[in-house]
PDB file of C-alpha atoms in Angstrom:
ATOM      1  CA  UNK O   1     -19.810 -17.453  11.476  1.00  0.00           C
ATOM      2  CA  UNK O   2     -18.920 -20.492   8.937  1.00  0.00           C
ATOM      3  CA  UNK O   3     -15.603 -21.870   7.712  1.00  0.00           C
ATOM      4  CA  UNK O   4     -16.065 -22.684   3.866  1.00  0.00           C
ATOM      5  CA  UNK O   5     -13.136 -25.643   3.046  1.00  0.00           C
ATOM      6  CA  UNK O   6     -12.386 -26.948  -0.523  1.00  0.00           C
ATOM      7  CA  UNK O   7     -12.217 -30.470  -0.958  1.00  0.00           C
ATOM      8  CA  UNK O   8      -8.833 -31.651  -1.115  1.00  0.00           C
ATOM      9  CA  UNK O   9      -7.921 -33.685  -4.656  1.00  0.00           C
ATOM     10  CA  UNK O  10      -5.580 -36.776  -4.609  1.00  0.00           C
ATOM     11  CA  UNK O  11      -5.240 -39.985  -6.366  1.00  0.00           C
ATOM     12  CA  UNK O  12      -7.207 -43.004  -4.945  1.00  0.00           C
ATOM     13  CA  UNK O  13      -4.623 -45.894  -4.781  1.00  0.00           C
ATOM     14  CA  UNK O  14      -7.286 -48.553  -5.408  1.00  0.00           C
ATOM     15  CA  UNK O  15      -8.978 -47.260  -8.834  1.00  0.00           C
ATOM     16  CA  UNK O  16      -5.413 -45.143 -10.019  1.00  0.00           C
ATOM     17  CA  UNK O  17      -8.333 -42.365 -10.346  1.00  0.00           C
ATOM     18  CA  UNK O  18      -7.761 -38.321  -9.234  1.00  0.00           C
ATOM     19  CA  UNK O  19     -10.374 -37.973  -7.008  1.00  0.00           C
ATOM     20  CA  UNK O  20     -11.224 -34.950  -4.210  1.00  0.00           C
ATOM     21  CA  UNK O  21     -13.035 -35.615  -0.712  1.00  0.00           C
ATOM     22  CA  UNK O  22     -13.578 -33.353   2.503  1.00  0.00           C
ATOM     23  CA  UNK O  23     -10.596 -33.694   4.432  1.00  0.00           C
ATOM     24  CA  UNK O  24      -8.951 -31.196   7.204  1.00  0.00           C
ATOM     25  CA  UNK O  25      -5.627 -30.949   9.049  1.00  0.00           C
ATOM     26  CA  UNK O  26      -6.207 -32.693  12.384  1.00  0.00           C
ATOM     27  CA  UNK O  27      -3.342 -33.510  14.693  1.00  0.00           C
ATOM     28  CA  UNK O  28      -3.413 -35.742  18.238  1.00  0.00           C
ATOM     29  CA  UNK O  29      -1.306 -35.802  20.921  1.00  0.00           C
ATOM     30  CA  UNK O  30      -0.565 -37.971  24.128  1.00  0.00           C
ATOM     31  CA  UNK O  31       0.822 -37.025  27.481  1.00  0.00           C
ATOM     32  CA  UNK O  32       1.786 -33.755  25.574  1.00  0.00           C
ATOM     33  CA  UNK O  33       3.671 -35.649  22.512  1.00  0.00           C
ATOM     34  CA  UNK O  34       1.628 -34.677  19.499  1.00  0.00           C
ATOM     35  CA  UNK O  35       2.086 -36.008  15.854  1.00  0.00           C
ATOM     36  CA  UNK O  36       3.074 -34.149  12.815  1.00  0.00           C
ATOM     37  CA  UNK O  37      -0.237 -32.614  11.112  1.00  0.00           C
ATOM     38  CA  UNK O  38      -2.180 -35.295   8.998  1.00  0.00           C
ATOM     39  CA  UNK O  39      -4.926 -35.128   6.804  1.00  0.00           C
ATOM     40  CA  UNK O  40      -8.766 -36.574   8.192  1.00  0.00           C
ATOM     41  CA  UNK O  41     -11.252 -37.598   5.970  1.00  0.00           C
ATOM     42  CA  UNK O  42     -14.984 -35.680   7.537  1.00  0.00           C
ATOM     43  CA  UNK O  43     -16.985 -38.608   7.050  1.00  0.00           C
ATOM     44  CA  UNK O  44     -20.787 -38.247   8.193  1.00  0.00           C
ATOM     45  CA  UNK O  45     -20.897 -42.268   7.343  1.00  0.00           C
ATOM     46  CA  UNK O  46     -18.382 -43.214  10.190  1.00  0.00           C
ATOM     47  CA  UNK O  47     -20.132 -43.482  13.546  1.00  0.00           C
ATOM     48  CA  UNK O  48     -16.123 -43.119  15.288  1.00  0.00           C
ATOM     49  CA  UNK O  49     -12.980 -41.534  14.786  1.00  0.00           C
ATOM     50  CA  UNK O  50     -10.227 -43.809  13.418  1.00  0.00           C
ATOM     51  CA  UNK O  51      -6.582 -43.898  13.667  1.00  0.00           C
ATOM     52  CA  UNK O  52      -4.104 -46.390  12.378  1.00  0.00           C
ATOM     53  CA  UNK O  53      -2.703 -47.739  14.996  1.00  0.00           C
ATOM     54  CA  UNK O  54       1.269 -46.200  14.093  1.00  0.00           C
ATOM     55  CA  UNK O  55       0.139 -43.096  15.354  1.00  0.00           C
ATOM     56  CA  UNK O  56      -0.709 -44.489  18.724  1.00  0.00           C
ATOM     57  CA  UNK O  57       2.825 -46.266  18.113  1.00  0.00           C
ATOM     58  CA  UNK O  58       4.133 -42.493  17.291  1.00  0.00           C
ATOM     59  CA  UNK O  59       3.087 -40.523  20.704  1.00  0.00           C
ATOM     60  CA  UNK O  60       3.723 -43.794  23.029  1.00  0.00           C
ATOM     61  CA  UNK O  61       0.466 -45.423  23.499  1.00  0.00           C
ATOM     62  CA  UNK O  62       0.357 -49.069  24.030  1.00  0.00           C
ATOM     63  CA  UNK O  63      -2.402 -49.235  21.765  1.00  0.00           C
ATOM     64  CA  UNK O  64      -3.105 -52.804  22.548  1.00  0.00           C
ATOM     65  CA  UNK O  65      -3.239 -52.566  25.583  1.00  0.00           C
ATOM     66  CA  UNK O  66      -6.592 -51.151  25.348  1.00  0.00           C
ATOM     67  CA  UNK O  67      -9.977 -52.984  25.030  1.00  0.00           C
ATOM     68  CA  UNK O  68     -10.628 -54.540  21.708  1.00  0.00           C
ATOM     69  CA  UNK O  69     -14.110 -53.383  20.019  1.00  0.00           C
ATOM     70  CA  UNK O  70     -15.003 -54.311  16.480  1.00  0.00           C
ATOM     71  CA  UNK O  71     -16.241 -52.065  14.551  1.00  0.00           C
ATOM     72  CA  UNK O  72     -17.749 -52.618  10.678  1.00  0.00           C
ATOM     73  CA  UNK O  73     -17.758 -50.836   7.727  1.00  0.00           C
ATOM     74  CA  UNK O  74     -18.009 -50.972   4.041  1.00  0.00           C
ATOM     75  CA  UNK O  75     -15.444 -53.476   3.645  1.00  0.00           C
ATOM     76  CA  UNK O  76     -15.905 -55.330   6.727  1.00  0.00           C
ATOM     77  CA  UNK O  77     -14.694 -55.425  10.092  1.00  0.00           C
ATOM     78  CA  UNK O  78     -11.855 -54.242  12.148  1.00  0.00           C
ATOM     79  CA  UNK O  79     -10.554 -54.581  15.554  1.00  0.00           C
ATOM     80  CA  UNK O  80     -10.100 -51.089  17.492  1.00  0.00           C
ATOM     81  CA  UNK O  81      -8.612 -49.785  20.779  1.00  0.00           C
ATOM     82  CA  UNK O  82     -10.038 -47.016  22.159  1.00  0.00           C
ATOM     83  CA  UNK O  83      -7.268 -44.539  23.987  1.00  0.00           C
ATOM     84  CA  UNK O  84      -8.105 -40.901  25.098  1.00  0.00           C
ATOM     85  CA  UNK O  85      -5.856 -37.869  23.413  1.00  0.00           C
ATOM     86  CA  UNK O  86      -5.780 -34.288  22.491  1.00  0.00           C
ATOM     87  CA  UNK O  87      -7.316 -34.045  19.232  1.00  0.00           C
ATOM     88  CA  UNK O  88      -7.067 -30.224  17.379  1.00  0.00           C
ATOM     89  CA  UNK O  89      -8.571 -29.492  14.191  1.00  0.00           C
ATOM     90  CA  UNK O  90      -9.310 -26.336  12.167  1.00  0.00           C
ATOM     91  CA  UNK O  91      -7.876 -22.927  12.883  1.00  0.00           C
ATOM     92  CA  UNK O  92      -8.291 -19.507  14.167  1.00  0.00           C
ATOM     93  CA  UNK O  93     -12.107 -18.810  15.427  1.00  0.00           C
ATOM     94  CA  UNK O  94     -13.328 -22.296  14.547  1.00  0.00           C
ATOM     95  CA  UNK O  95     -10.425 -24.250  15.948  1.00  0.00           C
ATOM     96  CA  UNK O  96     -10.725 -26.976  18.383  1.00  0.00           C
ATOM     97  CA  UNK O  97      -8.809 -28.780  20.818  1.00  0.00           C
ATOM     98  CA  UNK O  98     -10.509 -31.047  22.988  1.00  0.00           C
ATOM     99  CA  UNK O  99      -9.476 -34.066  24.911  1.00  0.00           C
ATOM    100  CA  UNK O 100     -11.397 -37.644  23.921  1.00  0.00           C
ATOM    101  CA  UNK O 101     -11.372 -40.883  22.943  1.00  0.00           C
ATOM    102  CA  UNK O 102     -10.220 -41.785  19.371  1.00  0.00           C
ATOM    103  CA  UNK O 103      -9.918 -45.693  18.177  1.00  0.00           C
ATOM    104  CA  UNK O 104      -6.355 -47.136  16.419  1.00  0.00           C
ATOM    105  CA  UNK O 105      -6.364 -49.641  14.611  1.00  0.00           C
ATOM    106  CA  UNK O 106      -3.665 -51.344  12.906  1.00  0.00           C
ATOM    107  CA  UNK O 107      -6.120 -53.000  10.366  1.00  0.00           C
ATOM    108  CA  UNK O 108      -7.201 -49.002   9.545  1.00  0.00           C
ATOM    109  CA  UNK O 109      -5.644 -48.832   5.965  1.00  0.00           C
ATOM    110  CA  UNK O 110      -6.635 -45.671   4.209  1.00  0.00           C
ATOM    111  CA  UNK O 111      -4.499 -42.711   3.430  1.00  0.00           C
ATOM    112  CA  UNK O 112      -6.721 -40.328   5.570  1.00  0.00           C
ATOM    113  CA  UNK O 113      -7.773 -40.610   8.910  1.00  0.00           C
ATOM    114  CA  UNK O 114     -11.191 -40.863   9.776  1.00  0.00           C
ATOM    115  CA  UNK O 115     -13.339 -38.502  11.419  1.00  0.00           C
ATOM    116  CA  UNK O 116     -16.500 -39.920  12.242  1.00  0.00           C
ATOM    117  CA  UNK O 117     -19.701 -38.384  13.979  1.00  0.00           C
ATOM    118  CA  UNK O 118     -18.793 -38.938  17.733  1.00  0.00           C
ATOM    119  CA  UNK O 119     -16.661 -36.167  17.733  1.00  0.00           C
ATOM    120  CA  UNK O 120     -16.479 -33.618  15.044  1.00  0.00           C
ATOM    121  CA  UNK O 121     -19.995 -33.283  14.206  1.00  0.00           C
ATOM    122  CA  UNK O 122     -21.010 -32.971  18.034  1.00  0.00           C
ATOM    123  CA  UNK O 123     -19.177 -30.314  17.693  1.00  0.00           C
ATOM    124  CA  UNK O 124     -19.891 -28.697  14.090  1.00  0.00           C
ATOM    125  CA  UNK O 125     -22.801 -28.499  12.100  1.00  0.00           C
ATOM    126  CA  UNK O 126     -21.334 -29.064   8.868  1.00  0.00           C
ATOM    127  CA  UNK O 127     -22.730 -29.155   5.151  1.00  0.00           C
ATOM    128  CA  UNK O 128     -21.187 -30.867   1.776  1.00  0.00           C
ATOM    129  CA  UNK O 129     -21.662 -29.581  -1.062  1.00  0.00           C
ATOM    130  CA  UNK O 130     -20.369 -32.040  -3.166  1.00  0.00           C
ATOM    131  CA  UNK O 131     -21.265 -29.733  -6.755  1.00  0.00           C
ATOM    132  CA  UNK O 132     -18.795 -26.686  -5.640  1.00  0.00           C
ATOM    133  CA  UNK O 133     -16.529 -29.301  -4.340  1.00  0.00           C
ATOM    134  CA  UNK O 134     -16.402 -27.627  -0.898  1.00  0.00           C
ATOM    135  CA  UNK O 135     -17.935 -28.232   3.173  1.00  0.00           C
ATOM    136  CA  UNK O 136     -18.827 -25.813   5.801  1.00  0.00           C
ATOM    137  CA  UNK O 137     -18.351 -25.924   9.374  1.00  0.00           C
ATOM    138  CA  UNK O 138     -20.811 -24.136  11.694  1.00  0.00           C
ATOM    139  CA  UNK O 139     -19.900 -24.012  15.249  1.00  0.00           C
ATOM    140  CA  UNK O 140     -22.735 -24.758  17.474  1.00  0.00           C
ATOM    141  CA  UNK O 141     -23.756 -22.185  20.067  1.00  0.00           C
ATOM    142  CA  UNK O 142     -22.714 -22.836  23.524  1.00  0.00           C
TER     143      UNK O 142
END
């Protein structure tokens, strides 16, 4: 069974230009505190998940208390502390909650959060299809 999601429009701050991208409703929690629902970019690029660091702030993580990595991407690098959570994403039969180790970061400056292969896609097969504007999750079998 597959999970067919539209990619969701919104206007890219940098270029002032309406754009659309794969994003889902993901939401983390910490010692059972979770945050409001937020929007994650699905990013096959990204080799980690990414948080700024607020939400670490937001469900009482010292989030520098953690070990520093650097990570790089497109625009360079940024420092990142690793803390384990309860991260939930999709819904009904294709929902997930499992409990793992995200990075914040409070150089992270992007109005989605990033999920990035360590997670999601260990989990998911998933396909863009970036023509119809939409992406399909695939659970894979147990």
């Amino acid at each position: 069974m597959c999970l067919e999601v539209q990619y969701t429009p919104y206007l890219d701050n940098e270029t002032r230009k309406r754009v659309t991208r794969p994003v889902i409703e993901v939401v983390i929690e910490h010692l059972g505190k979770p945050i409001p629902p937020t929007l994650g970019l699905v990013d096959s690029g990204s080799e980690c998940t990414v948080f700024n660091a607020e939400f670490g702030d937001a469900i009482g993580i010292p989030v520098e208390r953690g070990t520093k990595k650097s990570i790089s991407g497109v625009k360079g690098a940024i420092d990142c502390y690793p803390h384990e959570v309860t991260i939930k994403f999709l819904s009904g039969k294709h929902a997930k909650e499992i409990k793992t180790k995200i990075m914040f970061s409070r150089d992270y400056k992007h109005p989605f959060v990033l999920l990035g292969r360590d997670i999601i896609f260990k989990l998911y097969e998933i396909t863009f299809n970036d023509n119809e504007k939409k992406f399909v999750f695939k659970k894979f079998a147990p």
